[in-house]
GROMACS .gro file of C-alpha atoms in nm:
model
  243
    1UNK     CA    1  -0.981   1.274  -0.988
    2UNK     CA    2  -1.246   1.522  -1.040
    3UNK     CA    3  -1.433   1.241  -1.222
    4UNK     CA    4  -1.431   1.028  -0.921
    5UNK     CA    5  -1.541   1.324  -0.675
    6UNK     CA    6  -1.718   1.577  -0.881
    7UNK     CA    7  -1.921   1.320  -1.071
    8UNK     CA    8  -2.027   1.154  -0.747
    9UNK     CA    9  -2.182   1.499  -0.585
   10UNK     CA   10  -2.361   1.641  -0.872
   11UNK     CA   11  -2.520   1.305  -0.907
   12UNK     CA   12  -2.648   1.344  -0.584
   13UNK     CA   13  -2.761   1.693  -0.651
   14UNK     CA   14  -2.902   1.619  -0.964
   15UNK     CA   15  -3.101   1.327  -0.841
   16UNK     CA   16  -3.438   1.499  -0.792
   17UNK     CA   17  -3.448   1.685  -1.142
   18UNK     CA   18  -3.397   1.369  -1.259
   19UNK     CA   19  -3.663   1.209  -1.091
   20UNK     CA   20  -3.880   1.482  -1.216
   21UNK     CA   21  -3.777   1.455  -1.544
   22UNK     CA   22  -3.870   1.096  -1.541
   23UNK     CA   23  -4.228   1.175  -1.404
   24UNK     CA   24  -4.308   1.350  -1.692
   25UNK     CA   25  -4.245   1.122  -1.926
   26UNK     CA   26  -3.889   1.236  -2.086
   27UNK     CA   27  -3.640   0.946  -2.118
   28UNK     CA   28  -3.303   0.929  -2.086
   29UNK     CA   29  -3.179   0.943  -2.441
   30UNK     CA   30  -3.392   1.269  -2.493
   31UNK     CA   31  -3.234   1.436  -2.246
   32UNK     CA   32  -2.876   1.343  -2.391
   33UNK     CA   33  -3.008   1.431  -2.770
   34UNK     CA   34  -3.088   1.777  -2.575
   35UNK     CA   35  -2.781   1.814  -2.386
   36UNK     CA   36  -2.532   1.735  -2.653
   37UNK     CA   37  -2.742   1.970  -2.877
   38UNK     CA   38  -2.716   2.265  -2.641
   39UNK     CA   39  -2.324   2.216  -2.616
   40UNK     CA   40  -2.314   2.236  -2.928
   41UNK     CA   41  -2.536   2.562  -2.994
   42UNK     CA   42  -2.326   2.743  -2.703
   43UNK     CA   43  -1.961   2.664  -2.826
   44UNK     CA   44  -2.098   2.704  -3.227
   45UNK     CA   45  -2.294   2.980  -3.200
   46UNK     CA   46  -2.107   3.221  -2.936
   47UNK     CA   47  -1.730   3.062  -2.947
   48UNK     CA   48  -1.653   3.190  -3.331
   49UNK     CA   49  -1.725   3.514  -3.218
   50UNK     CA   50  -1.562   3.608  -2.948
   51UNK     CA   51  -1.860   3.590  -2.720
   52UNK     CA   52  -1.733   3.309  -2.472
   53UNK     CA   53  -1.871   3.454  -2.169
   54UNK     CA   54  -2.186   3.413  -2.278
   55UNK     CA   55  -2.146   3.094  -2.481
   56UNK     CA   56  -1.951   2.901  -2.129
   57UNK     CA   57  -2.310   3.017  -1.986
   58UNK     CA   58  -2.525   2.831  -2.221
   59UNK     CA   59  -2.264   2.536  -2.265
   60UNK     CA   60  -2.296   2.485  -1.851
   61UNK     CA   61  -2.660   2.518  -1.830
   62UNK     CA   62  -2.647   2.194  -2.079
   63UNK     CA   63  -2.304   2.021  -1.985
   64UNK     CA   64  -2.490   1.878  -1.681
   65UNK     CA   65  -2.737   1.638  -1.880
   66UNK     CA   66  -2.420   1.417  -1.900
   67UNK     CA   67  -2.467   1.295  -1.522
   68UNK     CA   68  -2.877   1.380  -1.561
   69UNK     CA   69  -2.966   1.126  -1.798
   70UNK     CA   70  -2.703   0.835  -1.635
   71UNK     CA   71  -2.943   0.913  -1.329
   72UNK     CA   72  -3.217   0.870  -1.509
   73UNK     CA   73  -3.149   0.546  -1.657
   74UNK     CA   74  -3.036   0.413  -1.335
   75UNK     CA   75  -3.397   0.538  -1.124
   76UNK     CA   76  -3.565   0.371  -1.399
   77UNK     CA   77  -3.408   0.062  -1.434
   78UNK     CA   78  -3.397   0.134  -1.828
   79UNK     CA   79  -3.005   0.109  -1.823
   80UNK     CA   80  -2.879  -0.012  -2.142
   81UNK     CA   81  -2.559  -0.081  -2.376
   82UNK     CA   82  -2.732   0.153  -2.641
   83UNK     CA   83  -2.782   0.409  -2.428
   84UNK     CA   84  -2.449   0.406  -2.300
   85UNK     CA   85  -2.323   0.423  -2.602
   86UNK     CA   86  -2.543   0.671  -2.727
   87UNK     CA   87  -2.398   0.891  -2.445
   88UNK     CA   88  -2.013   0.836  -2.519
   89UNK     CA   89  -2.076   0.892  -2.886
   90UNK     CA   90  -2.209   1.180  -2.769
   91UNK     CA   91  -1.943   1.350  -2.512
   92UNK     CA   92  -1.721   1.302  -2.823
   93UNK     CA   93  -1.938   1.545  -3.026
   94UNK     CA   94  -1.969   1.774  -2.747
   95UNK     CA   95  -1.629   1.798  -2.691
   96UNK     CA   96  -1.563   1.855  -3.052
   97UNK     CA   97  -1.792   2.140  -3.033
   98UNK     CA   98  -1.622   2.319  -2.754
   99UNK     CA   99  -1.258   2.306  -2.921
  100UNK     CA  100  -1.388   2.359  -3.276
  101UNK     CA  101  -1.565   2.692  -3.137
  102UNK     CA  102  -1.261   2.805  -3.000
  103UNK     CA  103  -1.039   2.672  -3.273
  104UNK     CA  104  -1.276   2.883  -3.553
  105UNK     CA  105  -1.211   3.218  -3.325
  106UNK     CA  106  -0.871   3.195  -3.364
  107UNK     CA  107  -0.894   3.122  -3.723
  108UNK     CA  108  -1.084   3.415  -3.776
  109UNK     CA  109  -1.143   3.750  -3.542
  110UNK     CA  110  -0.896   3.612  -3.320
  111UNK     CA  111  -0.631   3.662  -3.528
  112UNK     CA  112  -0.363   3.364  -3.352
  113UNK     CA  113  -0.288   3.089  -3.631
  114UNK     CA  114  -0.051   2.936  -3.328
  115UNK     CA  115  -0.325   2.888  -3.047
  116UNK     CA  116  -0.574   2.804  -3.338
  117UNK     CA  117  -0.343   2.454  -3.403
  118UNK     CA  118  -0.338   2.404  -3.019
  119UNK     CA  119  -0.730   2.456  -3.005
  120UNK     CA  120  -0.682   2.143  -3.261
  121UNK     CA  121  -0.450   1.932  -3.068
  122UNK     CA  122  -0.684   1.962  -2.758
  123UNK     CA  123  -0.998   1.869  -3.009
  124UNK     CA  124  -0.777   1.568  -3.158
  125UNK     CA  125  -0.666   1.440  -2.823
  126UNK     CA  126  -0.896   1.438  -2.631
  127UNK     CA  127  -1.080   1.215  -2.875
  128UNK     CA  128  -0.721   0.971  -2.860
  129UNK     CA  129  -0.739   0.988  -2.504
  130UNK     CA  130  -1.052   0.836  -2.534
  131UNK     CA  131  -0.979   0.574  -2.796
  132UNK     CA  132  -0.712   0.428  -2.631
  133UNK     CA  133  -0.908   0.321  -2.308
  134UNK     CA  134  -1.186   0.207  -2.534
  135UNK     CA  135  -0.953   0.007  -2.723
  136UNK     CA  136  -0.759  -0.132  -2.484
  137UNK     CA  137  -1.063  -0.216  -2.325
  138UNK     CA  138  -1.226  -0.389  -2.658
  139UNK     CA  139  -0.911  -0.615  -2.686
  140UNK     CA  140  -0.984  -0.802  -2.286
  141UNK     CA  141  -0.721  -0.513  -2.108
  142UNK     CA  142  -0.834  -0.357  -1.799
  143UNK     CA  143  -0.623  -0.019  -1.858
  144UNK     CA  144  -0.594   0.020  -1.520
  145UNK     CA  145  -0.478   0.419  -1.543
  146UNK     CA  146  -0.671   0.723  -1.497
  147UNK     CA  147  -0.472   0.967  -1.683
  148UNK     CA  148  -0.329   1.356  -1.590
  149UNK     CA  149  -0.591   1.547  -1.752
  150UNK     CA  150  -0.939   1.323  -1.847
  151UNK     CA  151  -1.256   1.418  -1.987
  152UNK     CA  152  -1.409   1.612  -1.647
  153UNK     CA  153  -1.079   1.760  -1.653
  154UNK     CA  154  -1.030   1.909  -1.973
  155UNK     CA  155  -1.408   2.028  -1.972
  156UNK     CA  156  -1.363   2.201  -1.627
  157UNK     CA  157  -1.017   2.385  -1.721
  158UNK     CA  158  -1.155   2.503  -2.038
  159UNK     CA  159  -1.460   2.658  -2.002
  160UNK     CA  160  -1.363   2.772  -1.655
  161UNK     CA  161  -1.079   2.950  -1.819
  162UNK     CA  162  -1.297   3.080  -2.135
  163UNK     CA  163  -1.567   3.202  -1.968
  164UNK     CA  164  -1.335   3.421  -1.770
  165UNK     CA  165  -1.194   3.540  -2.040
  166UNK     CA  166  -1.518   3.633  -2.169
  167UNK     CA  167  -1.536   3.880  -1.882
  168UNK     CA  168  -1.220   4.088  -2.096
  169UNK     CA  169  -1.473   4.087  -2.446
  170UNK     CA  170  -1.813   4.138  -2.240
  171UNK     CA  171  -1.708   4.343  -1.950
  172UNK     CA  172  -1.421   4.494  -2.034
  173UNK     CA  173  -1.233   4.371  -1.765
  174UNK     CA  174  -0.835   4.354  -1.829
  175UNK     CA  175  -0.535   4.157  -1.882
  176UNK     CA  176  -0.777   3.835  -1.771
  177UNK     CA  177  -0.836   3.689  -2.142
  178UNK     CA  178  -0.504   3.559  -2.154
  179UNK     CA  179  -0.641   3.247  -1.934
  180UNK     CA  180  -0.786   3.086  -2.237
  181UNK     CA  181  -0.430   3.078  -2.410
  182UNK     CA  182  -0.286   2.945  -2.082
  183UNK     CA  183  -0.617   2.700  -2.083
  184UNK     CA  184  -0.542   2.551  -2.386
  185UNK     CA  185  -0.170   2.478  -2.316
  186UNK     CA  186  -0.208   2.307  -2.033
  187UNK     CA  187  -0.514   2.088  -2.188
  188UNK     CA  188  -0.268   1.999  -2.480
  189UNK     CA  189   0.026   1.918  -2.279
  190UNK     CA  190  -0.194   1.692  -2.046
  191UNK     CA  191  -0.391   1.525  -2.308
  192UNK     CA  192  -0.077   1.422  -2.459
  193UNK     CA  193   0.105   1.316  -2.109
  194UNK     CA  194  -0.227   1.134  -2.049
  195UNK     CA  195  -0.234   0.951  -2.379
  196UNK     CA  196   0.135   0.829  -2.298
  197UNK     CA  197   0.034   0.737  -1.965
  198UNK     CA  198  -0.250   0.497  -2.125
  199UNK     CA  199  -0.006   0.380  -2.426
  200UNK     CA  200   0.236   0.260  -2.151
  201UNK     CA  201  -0.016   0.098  -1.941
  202UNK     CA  202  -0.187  -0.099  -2.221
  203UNK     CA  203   0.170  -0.196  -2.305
  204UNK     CA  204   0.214  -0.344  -1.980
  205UNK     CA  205  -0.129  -0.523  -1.971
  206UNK     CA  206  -0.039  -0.682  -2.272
  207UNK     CA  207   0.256  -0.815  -2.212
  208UNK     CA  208   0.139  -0.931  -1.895
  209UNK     CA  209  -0.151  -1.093  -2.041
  210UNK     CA  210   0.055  -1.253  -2.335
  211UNK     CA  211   0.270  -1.380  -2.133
  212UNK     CA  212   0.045  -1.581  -1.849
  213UNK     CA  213  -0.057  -1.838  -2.126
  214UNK     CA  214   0.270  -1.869  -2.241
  215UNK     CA  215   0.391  -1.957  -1.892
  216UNK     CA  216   0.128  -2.214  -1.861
  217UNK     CA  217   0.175  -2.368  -2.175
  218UNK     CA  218   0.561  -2.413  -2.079
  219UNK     CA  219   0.450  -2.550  -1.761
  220UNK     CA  220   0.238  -2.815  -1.918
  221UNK     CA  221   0.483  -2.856  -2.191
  222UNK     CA  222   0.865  -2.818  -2.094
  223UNK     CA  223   0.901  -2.489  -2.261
  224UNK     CA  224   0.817  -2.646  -2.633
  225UNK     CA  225   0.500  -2.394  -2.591
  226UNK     CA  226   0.745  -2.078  -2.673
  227UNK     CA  227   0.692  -2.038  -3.035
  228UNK     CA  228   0.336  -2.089  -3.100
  229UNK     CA  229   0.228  -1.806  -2.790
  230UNK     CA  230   0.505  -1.594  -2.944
  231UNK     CA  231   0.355  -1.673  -3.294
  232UNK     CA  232  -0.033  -1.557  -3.154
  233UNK     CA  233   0.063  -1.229  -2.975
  234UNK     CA  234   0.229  -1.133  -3.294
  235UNK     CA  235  -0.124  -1.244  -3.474
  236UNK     CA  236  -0.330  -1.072  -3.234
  237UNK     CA  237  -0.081  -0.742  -3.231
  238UNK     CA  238  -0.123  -0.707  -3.619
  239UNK     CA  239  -0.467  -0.776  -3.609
  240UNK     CA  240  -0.582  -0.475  -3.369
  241UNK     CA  241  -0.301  -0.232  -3.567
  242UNK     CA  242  -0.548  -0.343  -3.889
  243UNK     CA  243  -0.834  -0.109  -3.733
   0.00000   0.00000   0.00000
């Protein structure tokens, strides 16, 4: 949801700077190379430490080249499957960054073993999440399902959450770092509800797309087409476990 409604108004806000950007002569992919490499100095640099306040600060200042350089390539008509690539493989890294950060505090001066593995589950999947739409998507599915908690989603609840609790560590206010605990949770427990949610919908896709051939070749047939349509689903089920 806040894919579909926040994406659509920053887009709009963001349209000018992107316009600009494009007048001087910066192209899309730069500003993603840029982006992703900010993310990844805010969570790396600040997260390991404690200092997520200040870290949420310089991750948002960067987080936003995601919609920037889509509105980029759009005004410029320089849209392309490399680039759009480029920009997934990207997200991926970025959102490794954030989780890894707070995954490394946890390990170290933050002292919590427990929410260190959950830091771990949220890094792992959200990175499922997004294979399974990809590769339901790669195999002719349309994985018609949005999911609980997607990528917009676990980016706002987590670094909403830690860079309130940065206020405990940099301004010594109390009681209020215990939001990045309760962050994390409820990232993990709808990652996994969303990567059930996708698992059951490529199921049904599937099936339904397995069986519309095998309909029509009993149609044509009198039923003799059973076997062989049976016989190809299993082919093409063991053939995208093999990846």
């Amino acid at each position: 949801m806040l894919n579909k409604y926040a994406r659509a108004f920053f887009t709009r806000v963001l349209t000018p700077f992107a316009a600009l950007l494009l007048r001087l002569g910066v192209s899309p992919d730069t500003v993603t190379l840029i982006g992703t490499g900010g993310v990844m100095a805010g969570a790396l640099a600040f997260f390991p430490r404690g200092e997520f306040f200040w870290g949420t600060v310089v991750i948002t200042l960067f987080v936003f080249s995601d919609l920037v350089d889509g509105t980029m390539a759009r005004q410029s008509g320089r849209s392309s499957r490399w680039g759009a690539f480029l920009d997934s493989t990207l997200d991926r890294v970025a959102d490794a960054a954030v989780f890894g950060g707070i995954a490394l505090w946890y390990a170290g001066g933050g002292g919590d073993p427990v929410l260190c593995a959950v830091a771990i589950f949220c890094l792992a999947s959200g990175q499922v999440v997004s294979y399974t739409k990809a590769r339901g998507e790669s195999i002719g599915l349309p994985v018609n399902v949005n999911g609980l908690v997607e990528r917009a989603e676990r980016l706002v609840i987590t670094l909403v959450c830690t860079g309130l609790a940065g206020f405990e560590t940099t301004f010594g206010v109390p009681y209020i770092g215990i939001l990045l605990p309760v962050a994390l949770w409820v990232v993990a427990v709808g990652s996994l509800v969303t990567i059930l949610q996708r698992m059951v919908t490529v199921r049904r896709e599937a099936a339904e797309a397995d069986a519309a051939p095998v309909r029509g070749g009993a149609a044509s047939t009198g039923g003799e087409a059973t076997g062989p349509g049976r016989d190809g689903a299993a082919a093409t089920e063991q053939g995208g476990g093999s990846s």
